[in-house]
């Protein structure tokens, strides 16, 4: 679906932005989180951004794996989340 493609692209752009900002080593740090989908600091920031994108657009939360919605105590660092938060926007498909 268009929504699934948008969510996937936003996720991958998150990785690209972290790399281009010189944050890739920090983003790759393991979190100790038992959830494989939130295993690195970068993924916590990216998944939270992706979840916010989905909610902002009123899309089906099942577009991303259900485990992602259970962040538990996982907190994304502002230095990793701030550069990607511009991706959270209202999307209008033609």
Short mmCIF file of C-alpha atoms in Angstrom, two decimals:
data_model
loop_
_atom_site.label_atom_id
_atom_site.label_comp_id
_atom_site.label_asym_id
_atom_site.label_seq_id
_atom_site.Cartn_x
_atom_site.Cartn_y
_atom_site.Cartn_z
CA UNK A 1 0.00 0.00 0.00
CA UNK A 2 1.02 3.65 -0.32
CA UNK A 3 1.01 3.93 3.45
CA UNK A 4 3.28 0.90 3.88
CA UNK A 5 5.72 2.29 1.30
CA UNK A 6 5.75 5.67 3.06
CA UNK A 7 6.42 4.07 6.45
CA UNK A 8 9.21 1.91 5.02
CA UNK A 9 10.84 4.86 3.27
CA UNK A 10 10.65 7.02 6.42
CA UNK A 11 12.32 4.22 8.38
CA UNK A 12 15.15 3.89 5.85
CA UNK A 13 15.55 7.67 5.59
CA UNK A 14 16.05 7.63 9.36
CA UNK A 15 19.09 5.40 8.91
CA UNK A 16 20.43 7.57 6.09
CA UNK A 17 20.01 10.75 8.15
CA UNK A 18 21.82 9.20 11.12
CA UNK A 19 24.68 8.18 8.81
CA UNK A 20 24.89 11.58 7.11
CA UNK A 21 24.90 13.39 10.46
CA UNK A 22 27.80 11.26 11.70
CA UNK A 23 25.61 9.53 14.27
CA UNK A 24 25.76 6.03 12.85
CA UNK A 25 28.09 4.57 15.49
CA UNK A 26 25.88 5.83 18.31
CA UNK A 27 22.76 4.74 16.43
CA UNK A 28 24.19 1.22 16.20
CA UNK A 29 24.78 0.93 19.95
CA UNK A 30 22.87 -1.98 21.42
CA UNK A 31 20.17 -1.12 23.92
CA UNK A 32 19.89 -4.35 25.89
CA UNK A 33 16.20 -4.30 25.00
CA UNK A 34 14.83 -7.83 24.58
CA UNK A 35 12.80 -6.76 21.56
CA UNK A 36 14.77 -7.49 18.40
CA UNK A 37 13.03 -4.61 16.62
CA UNK A 38 14.24 -2.07 19.20
CA UNK A 39 17.72 -3.51 19.58
CA UNK A 40 19.73 -0.36 18.83
CA UNK A 41 19.56 3.27 19.90
CA UNK A 42 18.91 4.28 16.30
CA UNK A 43 16.01 1.87 15.95
CA UNK A 44 14.34 3.22 19.07
CA UNK A 45 14.43 6.75 17.63
CA UNK A 46 13.36 5.57 14.17
CA UNK A 47 10.51 3.38 15.38
CA UNK A 48 9.16 6.16 17.61
CA UNK A 49 9.30 8.54 14.64
CA UNK A 50 7.57 5.98 12.43
CA UNK A 51 4.85 5.41 15.03
CA UNK A 52 4.27 9.17 15.28
CA UNK A 53 4.04 9.38 11.46
CA UNK A 54 1.40 6.65 11.42
CA UNK A 55 -0.63 8.27 14.18
CA UNK A 56 -0.41 11.74 12.62
CA UNK A 57 -1.90 10.37 9.40
CA UNK A 58 -4.52 8.16 11.03
CA UNK A 59 -3.16 5.07 9.35
CA UNK A 60 -3.61 1.51 10.60
CA UNK A 61 -1.10 0.90 13.40
CA UNK A 62 -0.58 -2.62 12.05
CA UNK A 63 1.48 -1.15 9.20
CA UNK A 64 4.47 -1.84 11.42
CA UNK A 65 5.11 -4.85 13.59
CA UNK A 66 2.95 -4.89 16.71
CA UNK A 67 6.00 -5.29 18.96
CA UNK A 68 7.20 -1.84 17.90
CA UNK A 69 4.28 -0.20 19.70
CA UNK A 70 5.47 -1.63 23.02
CA UNK A 71 8.38 0.69 23.73
CA UNK A 72 8.42 -0.10 27.44
CA UNK A 73 11.06 2.08 29.09
CA UNK A 74 12.96 2.63 25.86
CA UNK A 75 13.73 6.32 25.45
CA UNK A 76 15.19 7.75 22.29
CA UNK A 77 18.03 10.20 22.72
CA UNK A 78 17.24 13.71 21.53
CA UNK A 79 20.41 13.73 19.41
CA UNK A 80 19.09 10.72 17.48
CA UNK A 81 15.41 11.68 17.35
CA UNK A 82 15.69 15.40 16.63
CA UNK A 83 17.32 15.08 13.17
CA UNK A 84 14.61 12.69 11.94
CA UNK A 85 11.49 14.24 13.46
CA UNK A 86 10.91 16.39 10.37
CA UNK A 87 9.74 13.16 8.71
CA UNK A 88 6.65 13.22 10.93
CA UNK A 89 4.24 15.10 8.72
CA UNK A 90 0.83 14.88 7.17
CA UNK A 91 1.04 12.93 3.91
CA UNK A 92 -1.45 13.58 1.12
CA UNK A 93 -1.46 11.02 -1.66
CA UNK A 94 -2.51 12.10 -5.17
#
